[in-house]
């Protein structure tokens, strides 16, 4: 026994969207507006401060740069990242600045990444207070070098660019959140329209009777409104 599947052709899809266009547009705009309001008024903005440091190995500075050295440098930055974000460094930062933060809370604010696959690493700190983000970054650049030199036995650790905090928040992203909320509203509204259509088993036109029941329509009784 063959199972029959109900299908909706492109014309029916366009017809559904056209008939419900106002509701779809309204839902999209409302969701986008809600996303903007939540992002603007309910999410606390965060600022980022960053600094860059370079760690030189004990190899001769005149040695030619090879692919192996580049690979080693990239791997070393991963090691430096672990050290910078370790409790050895961050607990000292907390004590030095008198922060009311646990090690776990501060560790989540700090990110360390390689710059262009070199031994230059970028230390970034995000915080609700730009001044505090800058202070934490500065403290890390002061405390981390001697620890890195001791643990990795690096030749030197130097700060390339001092800590600097951005004037504008890095999160949340108002444009992206608004766009995502609007897109979500669009998808949900279109989904509701199609779901309602799929659950509607009434016959709306004589074509529906012929399509679903296979009967030929011989005549249609018109609906006439009588004036009282």
Tab-separated table of C-alpha atoms in Angstrom:
chain	number	residue	atom	x	y	z
A	1	UNK	CA	0.000	0.000	0.000
A	2	UNK	CA	1.518	3.257	-1.082
A	3	UNK	CA	1.500	6.113	1.385
A	4	UNK	CA	0.330	9.460	0.050
A	5	UNK	CA	2.129	12.565	1.120
A	6	UNK	CA	0.556	15.986	1.202
A	7	UNK	CA	2.614	18.509	-0.702
A	8	UNK	CA	2.491	22.277	-1.022
A	9	UNK	CA	3.597	23.765	-4.308
A	10	UNK	CA	5.449	27.030	-4.740
A	11	UNK	CA	2.319	28.953	-5.645
A	12	UNK	CA	0.635	27.927	-2.405
A	13	UNK	CA	3.707	28.963	-0.427
A	14	UNK	CA	3.776	32.386	-2.077
A	15	UNK	CA	0.031	32.700	-1.543
A	16	UNK	CA	0.374	31.930	2.172
A	17	UNK	CA	3.217	34.396	2.620
A	18	UNK	CA	1.361	37.102	0.673
A	19	UNK	CA	-1.828	36.675	2.709
A	20	UNK	CA	0.093	36.797	5.981
A	21	UNK	CA	2.745	39.311	4.938
A	22	UNK	CA	1.613	42.003	7.368
A	23	UNK	CA	1.747	39.624	10.352
A	24	UNK	CA	5.156	38.275	9.292
A	25	UNK	CA	6.632	41.764	8.892
A	26	UNK	CA	5.122	42.909	12.195
A	27	UNK	CA	6.526	39.887	14.050
A	28	UNK	CA	9.965	40.460	12.530
A	29	UNK	CA	9.999	44.153	13.481
A	30	UNK	CA	8.703	43.500	17.015
A	31	UNK	CA	11.318	40.803	17.685
A	32	UNK	CA	14.099	42.995	16.280
A	33	UNK	CA	12.932	45.873	18.480
A	34	UNK	CA	12.834	43.605	21.542
A	35	UNK	CA	16.347	42.395	20.734
A	36	UNK	CA	17.579	45.989	20.521
A	37	UNK	CA	15.878	46.973	23.797
A	38	UNK	CA	17.236	43.956	25.692
A	39	UNK	CA	20.742	44.528	24.329
A	40	UNK	CA	20.666	48.247	25.113
A	41	UNK	CA	19.044	48.319	28.523
A	42	UNK	CA	19.315	44.863	30.100
A	43	UNK	CA	22.812	43.676	29.143
A	44	UNK	CA	25.742	45.351	30.867
A	45	UNK	CA	28.346	46.502	28.322
A	46	UNK	CA	31.921	45.231	28.608
A	47	UNK	CA	35.109	47.063	27.674
A	48	UNK	CA	38.391	45.549	26.592
A	49	UNK	CA	41.954	46.531	27.411
A	50	UNK	CA	44.903	44.869	25.733
A	51	UNK	CA	48.690	44.813	25.578
A	52	UNK	CA	51.223	42.878	23.523
A	53	UNK	CA	54.364	41.124	24.726
A	54	UNK	CA	57.168	39.233	23.016
A	55	UNK	CA	59.050	36.299	24.453
A	56	UNK	CA	62.447	35.582	22.922
A	57	UNK	CA	64.128	32.217	23.247
A	58	UNK	CA	67.778	31.772	24.135
A	59	UNK	CA	68.618	31.177	20.465
A	60	UNK	CA	70.866	33.652	18.726
A	61	UNK	CA	68.893	36.667	17.592
A	62	UNK	CA	70.747	36.601	14.249
A	63	UNK	CA	69.541	33.111	13.398
A	64	UNK	CA	67.463	32.823	10.246
A	65	UNK	CA	63.746	32.346	10.802
A	66	UNK	CA	62.630	28.873	9.712
A	67	UNK	CA	59.294	27.101	9.523
A	68	UNK	CA	60.279	25.009	12.522
A	69	UNK	CA	60.964	28.168	14.524
A	70	UNK	CA	57.587	29.615	13.547
A	71	UNK	CA	55.855	26.398	14.587
A	72	UNK	CA	57.782	26.398	17.850
A	73	UNK	CA	56.801	30.010	18.456
A	74	UNK	CA	53.116	29.210	17.961
A	75	UNK	CA	53.387	26.298	20.377
A	76	UNK	CA	55.203	28.463	22.909
A	77	UNK	CA	52.418	31.026	22.916
A	78	UNK	CA	50.030	28.243	23.966
A	79	UNK	CA	52.387	27.553	26.856
A	80	UNK	CA	52.609	31.243	27.732
A	81	UNK	CA	48.823	31.454	27.709
A	82	UNK	CA	48.564	28.746	30.332
A	83	UNK	CA	51.125	30.490	32.511
A	84	UNK	CA	49.533	33.951	32.134
A	85	UNK	CA	46.112	32.563	33.068
A	86	UNK	CA	47.436	30.389	35.879
A	87	UNK	CA	46.663	31.026	39.541
A	88	UNK	CA	50.354	31.812	40.052
A	89	UNK	CA	49.931	35.007	38.011
A	90	UNK	CA	46.285	35.907	38.511
A	91	UNK	CA	46.195	35.391	42.271
A	92	UNK	CA	49.056	37.873	42.530
A	93	UNK	CA	47.124	40.290	40.291
A	94	UNK	CA	44.119	39.981	42.598
A	95	UNK	CA	46.259	40.664	45.681
A	96	UNK	CA	48.137	43.566	44.068
A	97	UNK	CA	44.971	45.359	42.897
A	98	UNK	CA	42.783	44.300	45.819
A	99	UNK	CA	40.144	42.870	43.482
A	100	UNK	CA	36.971	41.390	44.902
A	101	UNK	CA	37.181	38.535	42.417
A	102	UNK	CA	37.965	34.859	42.700
A	103	UNK	CA	40.631	33.289	40.529
A	104	UNK	CA	37.936	31.601	38.400
A	105	UNK	CA	36.119	34.906	37.828
A	106	UNK	CA	39.283	36.729	36.781
A	107	UNK	CA	40.459	33.859	34.585
A	108	UNK	CA	37.271	34.141	32.502
A	109	UNK	CA	38.023	37.819	31.817
A	110	UNK	CA	41.517	37.164	30.417
A	111	UNK	CA	42.373	35.906	26.931
A	112	UNK	CA	45.814	35.315	25.435
A	113	UNK	CA	46.383	34.833	21.707
A	114	UNK	CA	49.259	34.702	19.233
A	115	UNK	CA	49.771	37.628	16.865
A	116	UNK	CA	50.339	36.529	13.260
A	117	UNK	CA	51.815	33.143	14.247
A	118	UNK	CA	54.782	34.704	16.062
A	119	UNK	CA	56.128	34.787	19.580
A	120	UNK	CA	54.243	38.033	20.066
A	121	UNK	CA	51.200	37.460	22.214
A	122	UNK	CA	48.221	39.675	22.892
A	123	UNK	CA	46.841	39.820	26.404
A	124	UNK	CA	43.269	41.103	26.532
A	125	UNK	CA	41.009	41.685	29.521
A	126	UNK	CA	37.271	42.368	29.370
A	127	UNK	CA	35.488	44.078	32.238
A	128	UNK	CA	32.453	46.245	32.869
A	129	UNK	CA	34.811	48.997	34.036
A	130	UNK	CA	37.334	50.108	31.368
A	131	UNK	CA	39.714	51.494	33.992
A	132	UNK	CA	39.751	48.193	35.844
A	133	UNK	CA	40.287	46.271	32.598
A	134	UNK	CA	43.343	48.439	31.919
A	135	UNK	CA	44.664	48.046	35.470
A	136	UNK	CA	44.365	44.257	35.306
A	137	UNK	CA	46.150	44.160	31.953
A	138	UNK	CA	48.982	46.344	33.262
A	139	UNK	CA	49.358	44.153	36.341
A	140	UNK	CA	49.568	41.016	34.209
A	141	UNK	CA	52.288	42.532	32.006
A	142	UNK	CA	54.284	43.336	35.150
A	143	UNK	CA	53.777	40.070	37.018
A	144	UNK	CA	53.858	37.518	34.183
A	145	UNK	CA	57.344	38.172	32.623
A	146	UNK	CA	59.535	36.948	35.504
A	147	UNK	CA	57.285	33.926	35.999
A	148	UNK	CA	57.443	33.059	32.282
A	149	UNK	CA	61.215	33.439	32.302
A	150	UNK	CA	61.467	31.162	35.308
A	151	UNK	CA	59.066	28.463	34.094
A	152	UNK	CA	59.948	28.420	30.364
A	153	UNK	CA	63.542	29.611	30.740
A	154	UNK	CA	62.987	32.186	28.015
A	155	UNK	CA	65.717	34.643	27.134
A	156	UNK	CA	63.643	37.779	27.640
A	157	UNK	CA	60.064	38.909	28.023
A	158	UNK	CA	59.283	42.430	26.912
A	159	UNK	CA	56.162	44.545	26.575
A	160	UNK	CA	55.715	45.831	23.012
A	161	UNK	CA	52.623	47.956	23.530
A	162	UNK	CA	51.387	49.152	26.895
A	163	UNK	CA	47.910	48.365	28.173
A	164	UNK	CA	45.228	50.463	26.540
A	165	UNK	CA	41.465	50.344	27.062
A	166	UNK	CA	38.995	50.946	24.259
A	167	UNK	CA	36.571	53.836	24.570
A	168	UNK	CA	33.664	51.818	23.171
A	169	UNK	CA	32.302	48.564	24.612
A	170	UNK	CA	33.189	45.374	22.752
A	171	UNK	CA	30.007	43.627	23.857
A	172	UNK	CA	27.150	43.255	23.473
A	173	UNK	CA	26.897	43.766	19.711
A	174	UNK	CA	23.680	45.742	19.251
A	175	UNK	CA	23.517	45.353	15.468
A	176	UNK	CA	24.144	41.619	15.527
A	177	UNK	CA	21.708	40.934	18.378
A	178	UNK	CA	19.023	43.045	16.706
A	179	UNK	CA	19.531	41.221	13.408
A	180	UNK	CA	19.435	37.798	15.089
A	181	UNK	CA	16.255	38.691	16.986
A	182	UNK	CA	14.621	39.954	13.781
A	183	UNK	CA	15.640	36.803	11.892
A	184	UNK	CA	14.279	34.659	14.705
A	185	UNK	CA	10.985	36.548	14.563
A	186	UNK	CA	10.829	36.033	10.795
A	187	UNK	CA	11.475	32.291	11.039
A	188	UNK	CA	8.991	31.806	13.870
A	189	UNK	CA	6.225	33.803	12.182
A	190	UNK	CA	6.640	31.948	8.881
A	191	UNK	CA	6.717	28.649	10.779
A	192	UNK	CA	3.480	29.495	12.603
A	193	UNK	CA	1.811	30.401	9.304
A	194	UNK	CA	2.741	27.089	7.694
A	195	UNK	CA	1.895	25.080	10.816
A	196	UNK	CA	-1.526	26.680	11.027
A	197	UNK	CA	-2.091	25.927	7.345
A	198	UNK	CA	-1.007	22.297	7.742
A	199	UNK	CA	-3.383	21.804	10.708
A	200	UNK	CA	-6.299	23.451	8.907
A	201	UNK	CA	-8.315	20.583	7.391
A	202	UNK	CA	-11.234	22.652	6.121
A	203	UNK	CA	-12.025	23.090	2.438
A	204	UNK	CA	-11.656	26.697	1.404
A	205	UNK	CA	-12.163	26.403	-2.380
A	206	UNK	CA	-13.747	23.986	-4.850
A	207	UNK	CA	-10.214	23.102	-5.972
A	208	UNK	CA	-9.521	21.721	-2.467
A	209	UNK	CA	-12.462	19.300	-2.795
A	210	UNK	CA	-11.201	17.986	-6.115
A	211	UNK	CA	-7.612	17.819	-4.887
A	212	UNK	CA	-8.174	16.001	-1.590
A	213	UNK	CA	-11.402	14.026	-2.212
A	214	UNK	CA	-11.168	13.444	-5.946
A	215	UNK	CA	-14.740	14.632	-6.515
A	216	UNK	CA	-15.736	16.807	-9.421
A	217	UNK	CA	-17.533	19.972	-8.328
A	218	UNK	CA	-20.772	20.385	-10.233
A	219	UNK	CA	-21.812	23.695	-8.761
A	220	UNK	CA	-21.106	26.265	-6.072
A	221	UNK	CA	-23.680	27.962	-3.866
A	222	UNK	CA	-22.664	31.593	-3.490
A	223	UNK	CA	-22.795	33.353	-0.125
A	224	UNK	CA	-25.035	36.401	-0.339
A	225	UNK	CA	-25.381	38.864	2.517
A	226	UNK	CA	-28.965	40.017	2.951
A	227	UNK	CA	-29.584	43.607	3.872
A	228	UNK	CA	-31.901	43.991	6.865
